[in-house]
XYZ file of C-alpha atoms in Angstrom:
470
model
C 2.471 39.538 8.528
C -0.958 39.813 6.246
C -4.019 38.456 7.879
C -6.442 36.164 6.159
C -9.970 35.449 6.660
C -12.507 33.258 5.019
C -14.939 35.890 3.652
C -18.765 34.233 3.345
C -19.591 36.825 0.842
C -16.681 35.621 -1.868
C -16.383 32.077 -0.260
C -13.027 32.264 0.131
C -9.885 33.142 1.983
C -9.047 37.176 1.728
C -6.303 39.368 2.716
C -7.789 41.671 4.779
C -7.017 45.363 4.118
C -9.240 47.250 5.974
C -10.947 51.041 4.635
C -8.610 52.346 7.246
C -5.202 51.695 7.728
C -4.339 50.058 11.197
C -7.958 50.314 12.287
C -10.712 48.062 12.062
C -14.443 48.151 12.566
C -16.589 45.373 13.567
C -20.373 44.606 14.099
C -20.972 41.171 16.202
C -24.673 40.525 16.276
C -25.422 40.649 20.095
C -27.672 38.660 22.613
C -32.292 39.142 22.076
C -32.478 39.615 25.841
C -35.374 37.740 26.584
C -33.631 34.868 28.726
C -29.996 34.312 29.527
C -27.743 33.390 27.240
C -26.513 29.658 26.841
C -23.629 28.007 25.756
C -24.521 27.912 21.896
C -24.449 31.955 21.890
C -21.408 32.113 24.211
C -19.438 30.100 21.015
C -20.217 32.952 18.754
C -19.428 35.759 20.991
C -16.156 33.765 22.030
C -15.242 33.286 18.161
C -15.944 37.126 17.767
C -13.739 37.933 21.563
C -10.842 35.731 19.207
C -10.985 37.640 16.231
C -10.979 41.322 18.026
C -7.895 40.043 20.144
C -6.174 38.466 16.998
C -6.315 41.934 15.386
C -5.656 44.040 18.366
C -2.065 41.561 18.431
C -1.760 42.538 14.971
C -1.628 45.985 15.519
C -5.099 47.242 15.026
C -7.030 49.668 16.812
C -10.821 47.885 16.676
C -14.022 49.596 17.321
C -16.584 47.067 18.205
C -20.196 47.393 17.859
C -22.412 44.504 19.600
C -26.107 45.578 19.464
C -28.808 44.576 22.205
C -31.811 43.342 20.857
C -34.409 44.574 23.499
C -37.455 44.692 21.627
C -38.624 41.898 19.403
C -41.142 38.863 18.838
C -39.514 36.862 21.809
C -39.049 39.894 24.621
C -42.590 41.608 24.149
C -44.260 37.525 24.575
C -41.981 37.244 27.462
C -42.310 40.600 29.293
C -46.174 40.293 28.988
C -46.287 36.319 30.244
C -44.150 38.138 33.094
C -46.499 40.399 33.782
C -43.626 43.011 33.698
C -43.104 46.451 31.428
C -40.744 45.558 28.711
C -37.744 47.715 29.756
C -37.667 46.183 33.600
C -37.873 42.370 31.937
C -35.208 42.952 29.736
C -32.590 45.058 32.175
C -32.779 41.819 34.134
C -31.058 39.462 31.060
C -28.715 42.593 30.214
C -27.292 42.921 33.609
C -26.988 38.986 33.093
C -25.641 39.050 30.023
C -22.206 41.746 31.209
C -21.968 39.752 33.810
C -21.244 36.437 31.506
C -18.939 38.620 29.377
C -17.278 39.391 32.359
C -16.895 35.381 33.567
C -15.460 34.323 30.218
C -12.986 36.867 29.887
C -14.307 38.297 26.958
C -13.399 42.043 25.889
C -15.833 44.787 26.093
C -16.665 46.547 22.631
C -16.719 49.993 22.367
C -20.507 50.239 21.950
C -23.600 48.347 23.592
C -26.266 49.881 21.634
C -29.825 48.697 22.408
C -32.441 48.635 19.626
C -35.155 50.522 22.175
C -32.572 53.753 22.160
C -32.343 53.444 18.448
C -35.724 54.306 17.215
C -35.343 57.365 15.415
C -32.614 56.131 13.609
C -34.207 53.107 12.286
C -37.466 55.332 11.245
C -34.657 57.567 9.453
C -33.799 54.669 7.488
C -37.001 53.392 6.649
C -37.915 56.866 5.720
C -35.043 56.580 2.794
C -36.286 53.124 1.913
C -40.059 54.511 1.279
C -38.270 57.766 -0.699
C -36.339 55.531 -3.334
C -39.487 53.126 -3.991
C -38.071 50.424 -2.227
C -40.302 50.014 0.931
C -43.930 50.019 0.825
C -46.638 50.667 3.291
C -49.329 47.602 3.019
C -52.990 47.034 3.649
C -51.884 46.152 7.541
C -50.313 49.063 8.235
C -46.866 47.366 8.566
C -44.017 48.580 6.237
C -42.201 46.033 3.922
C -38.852 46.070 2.109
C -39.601 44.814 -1.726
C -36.985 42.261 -2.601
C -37.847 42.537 -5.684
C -36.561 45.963 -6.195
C -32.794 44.801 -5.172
C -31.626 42.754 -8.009
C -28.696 41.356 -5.396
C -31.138 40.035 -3.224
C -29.559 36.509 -1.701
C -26.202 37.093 -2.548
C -24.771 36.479 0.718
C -26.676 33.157 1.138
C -26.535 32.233 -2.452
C -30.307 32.116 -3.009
C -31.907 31.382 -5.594
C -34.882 32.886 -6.756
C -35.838 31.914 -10.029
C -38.521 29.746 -8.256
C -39.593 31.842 -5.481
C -42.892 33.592 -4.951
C -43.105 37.347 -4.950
C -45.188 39.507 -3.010
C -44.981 37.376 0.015
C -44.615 38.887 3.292
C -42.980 38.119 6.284
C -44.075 40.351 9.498
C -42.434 37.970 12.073
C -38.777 38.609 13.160
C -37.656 35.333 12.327
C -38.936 33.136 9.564
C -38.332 29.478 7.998
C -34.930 30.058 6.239
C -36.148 28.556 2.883
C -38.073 31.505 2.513
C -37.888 34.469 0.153
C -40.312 37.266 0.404
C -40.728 41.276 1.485
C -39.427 41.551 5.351
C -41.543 44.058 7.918
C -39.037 47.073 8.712
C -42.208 48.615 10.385
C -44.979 46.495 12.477
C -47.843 48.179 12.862
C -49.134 47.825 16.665
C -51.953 45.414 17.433
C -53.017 44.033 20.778
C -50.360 41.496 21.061
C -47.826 44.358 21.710
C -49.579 45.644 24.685
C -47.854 48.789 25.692
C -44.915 48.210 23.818
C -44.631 50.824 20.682
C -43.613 54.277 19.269
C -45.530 56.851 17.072
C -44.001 57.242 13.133
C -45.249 58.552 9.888
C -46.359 54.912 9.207
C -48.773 55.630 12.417
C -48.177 53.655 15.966
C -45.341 50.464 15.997
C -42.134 49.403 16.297
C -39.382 48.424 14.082
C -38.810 44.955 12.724
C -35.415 43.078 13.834
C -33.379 43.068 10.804
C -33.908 46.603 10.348
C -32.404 47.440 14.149
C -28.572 46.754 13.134
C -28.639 48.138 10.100
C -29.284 51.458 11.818
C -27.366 50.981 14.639
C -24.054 49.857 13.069
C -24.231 52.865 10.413
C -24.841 54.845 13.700
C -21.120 53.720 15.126
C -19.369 52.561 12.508
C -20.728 54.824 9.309
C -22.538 53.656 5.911
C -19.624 51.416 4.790
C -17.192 49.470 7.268
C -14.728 46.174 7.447
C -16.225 43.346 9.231
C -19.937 41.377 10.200
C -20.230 38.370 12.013
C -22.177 35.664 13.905
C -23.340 32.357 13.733
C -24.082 30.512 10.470
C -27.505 30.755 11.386
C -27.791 34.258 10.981
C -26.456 34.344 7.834
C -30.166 33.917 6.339
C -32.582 35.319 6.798
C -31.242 38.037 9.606
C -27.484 39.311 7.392
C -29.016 38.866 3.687
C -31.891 41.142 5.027
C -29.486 43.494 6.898
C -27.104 44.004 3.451
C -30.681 44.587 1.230
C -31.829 47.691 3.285
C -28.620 48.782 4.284
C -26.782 48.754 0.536
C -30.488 50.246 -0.965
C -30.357 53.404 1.329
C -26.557 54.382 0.375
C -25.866 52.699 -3.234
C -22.611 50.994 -2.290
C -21.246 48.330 -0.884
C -21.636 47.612 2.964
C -19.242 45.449 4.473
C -15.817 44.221 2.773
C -15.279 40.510 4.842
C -18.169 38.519 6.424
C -17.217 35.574 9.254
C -19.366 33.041 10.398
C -18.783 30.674 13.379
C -20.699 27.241 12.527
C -22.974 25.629 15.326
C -21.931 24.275 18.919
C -23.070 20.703 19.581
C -23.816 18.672 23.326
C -21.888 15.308 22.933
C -22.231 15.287 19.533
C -26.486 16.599 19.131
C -27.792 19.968 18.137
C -28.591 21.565 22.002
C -32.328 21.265 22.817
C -34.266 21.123 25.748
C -36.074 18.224 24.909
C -32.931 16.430 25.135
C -31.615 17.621 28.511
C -28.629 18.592 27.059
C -29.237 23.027 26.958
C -26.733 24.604 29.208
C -26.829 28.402 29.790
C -22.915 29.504 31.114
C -24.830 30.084 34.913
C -25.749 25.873 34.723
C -22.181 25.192 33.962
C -21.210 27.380 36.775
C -23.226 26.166 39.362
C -21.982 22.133 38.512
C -18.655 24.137 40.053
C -16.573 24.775 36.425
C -14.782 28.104 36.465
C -14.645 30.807 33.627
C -11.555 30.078 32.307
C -12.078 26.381 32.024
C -15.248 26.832 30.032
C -13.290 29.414 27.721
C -10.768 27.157 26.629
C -13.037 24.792 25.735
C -14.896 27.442 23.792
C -11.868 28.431 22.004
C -10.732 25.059 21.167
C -11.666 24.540 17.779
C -11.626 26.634 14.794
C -14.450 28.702 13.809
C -16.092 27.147 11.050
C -15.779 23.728 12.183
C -18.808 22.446 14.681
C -17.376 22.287 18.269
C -18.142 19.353 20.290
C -19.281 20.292 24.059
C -18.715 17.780 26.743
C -17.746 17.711 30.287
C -15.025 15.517 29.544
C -13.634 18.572 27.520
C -14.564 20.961 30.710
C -12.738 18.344 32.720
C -9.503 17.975 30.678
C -9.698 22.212 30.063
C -9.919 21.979 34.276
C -6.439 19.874 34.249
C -4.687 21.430 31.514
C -4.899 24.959 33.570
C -4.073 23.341 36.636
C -0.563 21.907 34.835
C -0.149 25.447 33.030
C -0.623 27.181 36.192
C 2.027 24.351 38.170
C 4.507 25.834 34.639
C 3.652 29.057 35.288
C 4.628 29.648 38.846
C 7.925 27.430 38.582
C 8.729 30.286 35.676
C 7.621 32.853 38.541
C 10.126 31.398 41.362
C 12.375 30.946 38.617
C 12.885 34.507 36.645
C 12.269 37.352 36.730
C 15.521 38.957 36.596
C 18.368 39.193 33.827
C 18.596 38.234 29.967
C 17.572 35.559 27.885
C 20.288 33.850 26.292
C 20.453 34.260 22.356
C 19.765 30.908 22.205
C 17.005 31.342 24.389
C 15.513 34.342 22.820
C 15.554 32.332 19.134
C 13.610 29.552 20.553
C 11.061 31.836 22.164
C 10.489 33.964 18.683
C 10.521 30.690 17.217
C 7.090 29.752 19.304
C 5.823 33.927 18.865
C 5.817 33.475 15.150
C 4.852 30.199 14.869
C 1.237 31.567 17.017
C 0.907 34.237 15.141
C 0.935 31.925 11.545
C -1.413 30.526 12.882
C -3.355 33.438 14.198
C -2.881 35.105 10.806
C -4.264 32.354 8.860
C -8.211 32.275 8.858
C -7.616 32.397 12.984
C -6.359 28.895 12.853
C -6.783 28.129 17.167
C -5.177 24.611 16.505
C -2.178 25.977 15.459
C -1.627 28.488 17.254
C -2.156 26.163 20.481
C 0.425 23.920 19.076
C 2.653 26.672 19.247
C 1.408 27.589 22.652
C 1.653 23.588 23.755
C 5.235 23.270 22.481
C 6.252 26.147 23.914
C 5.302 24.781 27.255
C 6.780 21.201 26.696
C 10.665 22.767 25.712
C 10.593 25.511 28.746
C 8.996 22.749 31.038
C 12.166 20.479 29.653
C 14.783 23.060 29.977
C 13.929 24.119 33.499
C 13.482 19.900 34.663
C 17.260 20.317 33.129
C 18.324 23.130 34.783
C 19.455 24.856 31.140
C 16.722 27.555 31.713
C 18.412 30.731 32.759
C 16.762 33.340 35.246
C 16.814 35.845 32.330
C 15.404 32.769 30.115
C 12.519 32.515 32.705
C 11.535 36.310 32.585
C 11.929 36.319 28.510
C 8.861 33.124 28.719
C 6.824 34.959 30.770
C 6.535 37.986 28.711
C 6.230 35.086 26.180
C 3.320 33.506 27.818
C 1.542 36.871 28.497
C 1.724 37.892 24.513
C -0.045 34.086 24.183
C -3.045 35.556 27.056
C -3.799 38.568 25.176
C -4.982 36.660 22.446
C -6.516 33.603 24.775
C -7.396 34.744 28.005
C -7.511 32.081 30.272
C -3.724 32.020 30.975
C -4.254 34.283 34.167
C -0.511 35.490 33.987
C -0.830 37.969 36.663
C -1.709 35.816 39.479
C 0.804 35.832 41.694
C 2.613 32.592 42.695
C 0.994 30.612 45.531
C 3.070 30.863 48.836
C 4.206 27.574 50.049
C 1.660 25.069 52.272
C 2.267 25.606 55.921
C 3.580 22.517 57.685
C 0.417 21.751 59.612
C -0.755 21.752 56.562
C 0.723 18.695 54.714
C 0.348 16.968 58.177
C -3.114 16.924 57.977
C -3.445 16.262 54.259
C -1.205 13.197 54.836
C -3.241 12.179 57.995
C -6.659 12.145 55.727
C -5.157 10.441 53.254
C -3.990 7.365 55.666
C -7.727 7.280 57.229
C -8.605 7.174 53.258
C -6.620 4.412 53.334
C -7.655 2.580 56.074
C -11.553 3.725 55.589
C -11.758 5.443 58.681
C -14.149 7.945 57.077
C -14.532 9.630 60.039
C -11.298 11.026 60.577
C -10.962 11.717 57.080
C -13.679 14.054 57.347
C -12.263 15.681 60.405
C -9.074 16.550 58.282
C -10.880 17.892 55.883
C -13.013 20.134 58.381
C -9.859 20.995 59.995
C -8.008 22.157 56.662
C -11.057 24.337 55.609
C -10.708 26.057 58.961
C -7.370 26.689 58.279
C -8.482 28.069 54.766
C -7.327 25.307 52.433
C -9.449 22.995 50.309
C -8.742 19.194 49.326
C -9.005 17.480 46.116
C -9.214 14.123 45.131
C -7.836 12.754 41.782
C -7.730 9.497 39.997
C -5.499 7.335 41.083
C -6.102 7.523 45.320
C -3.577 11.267 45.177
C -5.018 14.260 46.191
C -4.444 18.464 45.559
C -4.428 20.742 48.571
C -5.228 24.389 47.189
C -6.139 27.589 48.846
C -10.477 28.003 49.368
């Protein structure tokens, strides 16, 4: 089966054949680790943990590159309002930031470099860039890429430039993303960077952002390779920028298929402080929503389409594991042991192939949940039925597992729960009759009596109640 992706750079859908066959690199623009990350970055990095699982089921061997940006506008401002050397303040959001990754589930990459371990590299390139005519040193000090003297200039973003000013330059790391001018590679220090900066033939500085994973993905992944991504937002100025220096140092073509995840919205509004609605994932956790339930929700609609965050999606995401993980360990008391049934075995390929169309096509998550959904409903039906065999149990398991290494949230290794000591129930069925009758009081003594005993109660809508293990 042929995968397809929407490229940016062509606008539109493209087989992908990578430069080497059954392998695939990949640069993911990483975290600026000047605060932790919130929920808006965790939807690119979970679109980018989809795509290297959807090719790793596909049979490729990925090499992932996700840089650190330790050293920019943001972290030197930071560090010094901190009052703390630049290195110490960032370790802090790094350490923060693996252990995120690690809470959602998300696959490491092969390589974690950070920009401040890069230097040399990036001076290397810049080096090139002054050698061919292309980079200039200006009356500041700082060192500019001309975008004049790279006719292709904007051809990512589709600018155009027939109206724009040259000889305009930008020195700040990010600028307003109507604009079109020469981009720093090199910032000359000044007193604003404190102790931050390293010595080059340009004299004292430090490198400008864009610049950074240029140098660090040809590092890891060489001069040409298959895939970029990130958000939509970084598509200008932060990619174009990236694809000018890069493609003007080695005179060919860069990257073959560019992805872009578009934005994540709070009940329907663009995130913002101002609006009480900016969540970082350590908020989410603290309000008592797990991992898994937060990657679902993450994962939940395609790429390119906007994704709607509420807690009524966190809340459903909570309910939906809690029925999968009810299907789940029915399978587990079920199988494993024996053969599926031919019969069997057909309807389970059916549901494989019919999540990996999906899968194959642009990573199209709706479909291959529908798959995943269905699949659940029949083997839910045939078991209620008694038609599912023992054999027929073990054969959906391995099933459901080949689902998790694409969505990771399934948890199929957790074993199944042991059944709820007598003394158990009893006191779950005494609070609920002092529920009942509002005798609060002994309510709360059940409770206090069942978290003693290890167990935790909760209620649901409706007056019921789940009893699960603390």
């Amino acid at each position: 089966m042929n995968l397809t992706f929407f490229n940016t750079m062509d606008r539109k859908r493209e087989e992908f054949q990578p430069l080497v066959p059954g392998r695939a690199g990949m640069y993911t623009c990483g975290p600026t680790v000047y605060n932790y990350a919130h929920i808006g970055n965790f939807r690119a990095y979970m679109f980018e943990d989809l795509l290297r699982r959807t090719l790793e089921f596909f049979g490729y061997r990925v090499t992932q590159v996700m840089n650190l940006t330790d050293v920019d506008d943001k972290t030197i401002r930071d560090s010094q309002r901190a009052g703390i050397p630049l290195k110490e303040f960032t370790a802090k959001y790094i350490k923060a930031f693996f252990e995120d990754l690690k809470t959602l589930n998300i696959e490491p990459a092969e390589h974690y470099p950070a920009a401040t371990e890069h230097i040399p590299e990036m001076i290397e390139l810049i080096r090139k860039l002054m050698e061919r005519g292309i980079a200039y040193q200006a009356e500041d000090r700082s060192v500019y890429f001309s975008i004049d003297r790279f006719p292709d200039y904007g051809k990512l973003a589709r600018i155009d430039r027939s109206n724009q000013l040259s000889g305009v330059r930008i020195r700040n790391d990010e600028y307003a993303k109507d604009a079109v001018a020469d981009f720093a590679l090199w910032k000359a220090w000044d007193e604003a960077d404190g102790a931050v900066g390293w010595d080059s033939p340009w004299g004292r500085g430090r490198p400008g952002w864009h610049i950074e994973c240029s140098a660090m993905s040809m590092k890891y992944l060489g001069d040409a390779f298959d895939l970029h991504t990130g958000g939509i937002d970084n598509m200008f100025p932060h990619h174009e920028d990236e694809i000018a220096q890069s493609e003007s140092v080695t005179g060919k073509k860069w990257v073959n298929y560019w992805l872009h995840c578009d934005h994540l919205m709070v009940n329907g509004e663009k995130m913002s402080k101002s609006l009480g609605n900016f969540f970082t994932l350590r908020d989410l956790l603290e309000k008592g929503y797990r991992g898994r339930e937060i990657r679902l929700v993450l994962l939940s609609a395609h790429y390119r389409k906007k994704l709607n965050f509420t807690f009524e999606a966190l809340d459903q995401a909570r309910e939906t594991l809690r029925r999968f993980d009810d299907f789940r360990r029915r399978l587990q008391e079920l199988g494993p042991e024996g053969s599926a049934t031919a019969g069997e075995q057909a309807l389970l390929d059916k549901f494989r192939a019919e999540f990996a169309d999906g899968l194959a096509d642009d990573l199209n998550i709706s479909a291959a949940l529908a798959a995943f959904h269905e699949a659940q409903r029949m083997l839910n039906k045939h078991m209620e039925s008694g038609e599912l065999t023992r054999g027929g149990a073990a054969a959906a398991l391995v099933l459901f597992r080949d689902f998790d290494r694409v969505l990771g949230y399934l948890e199929m290794d957790a074993a199944a729960e042991a059944p709820v000591p007598p003394e158990v129930t009893e006191l779950v069925a005494a609070r609920q009759a002092a529920r009942r009758a509002k005798n609060y009081a002994e309510a709360d003594r059940c409770r206090d009596a069942l978290k003693a005993l290890g167990y935790v109660v909760e209620d649901i809508p409706g007056g019921g109640c789940r009893v699960k293990l603390r």
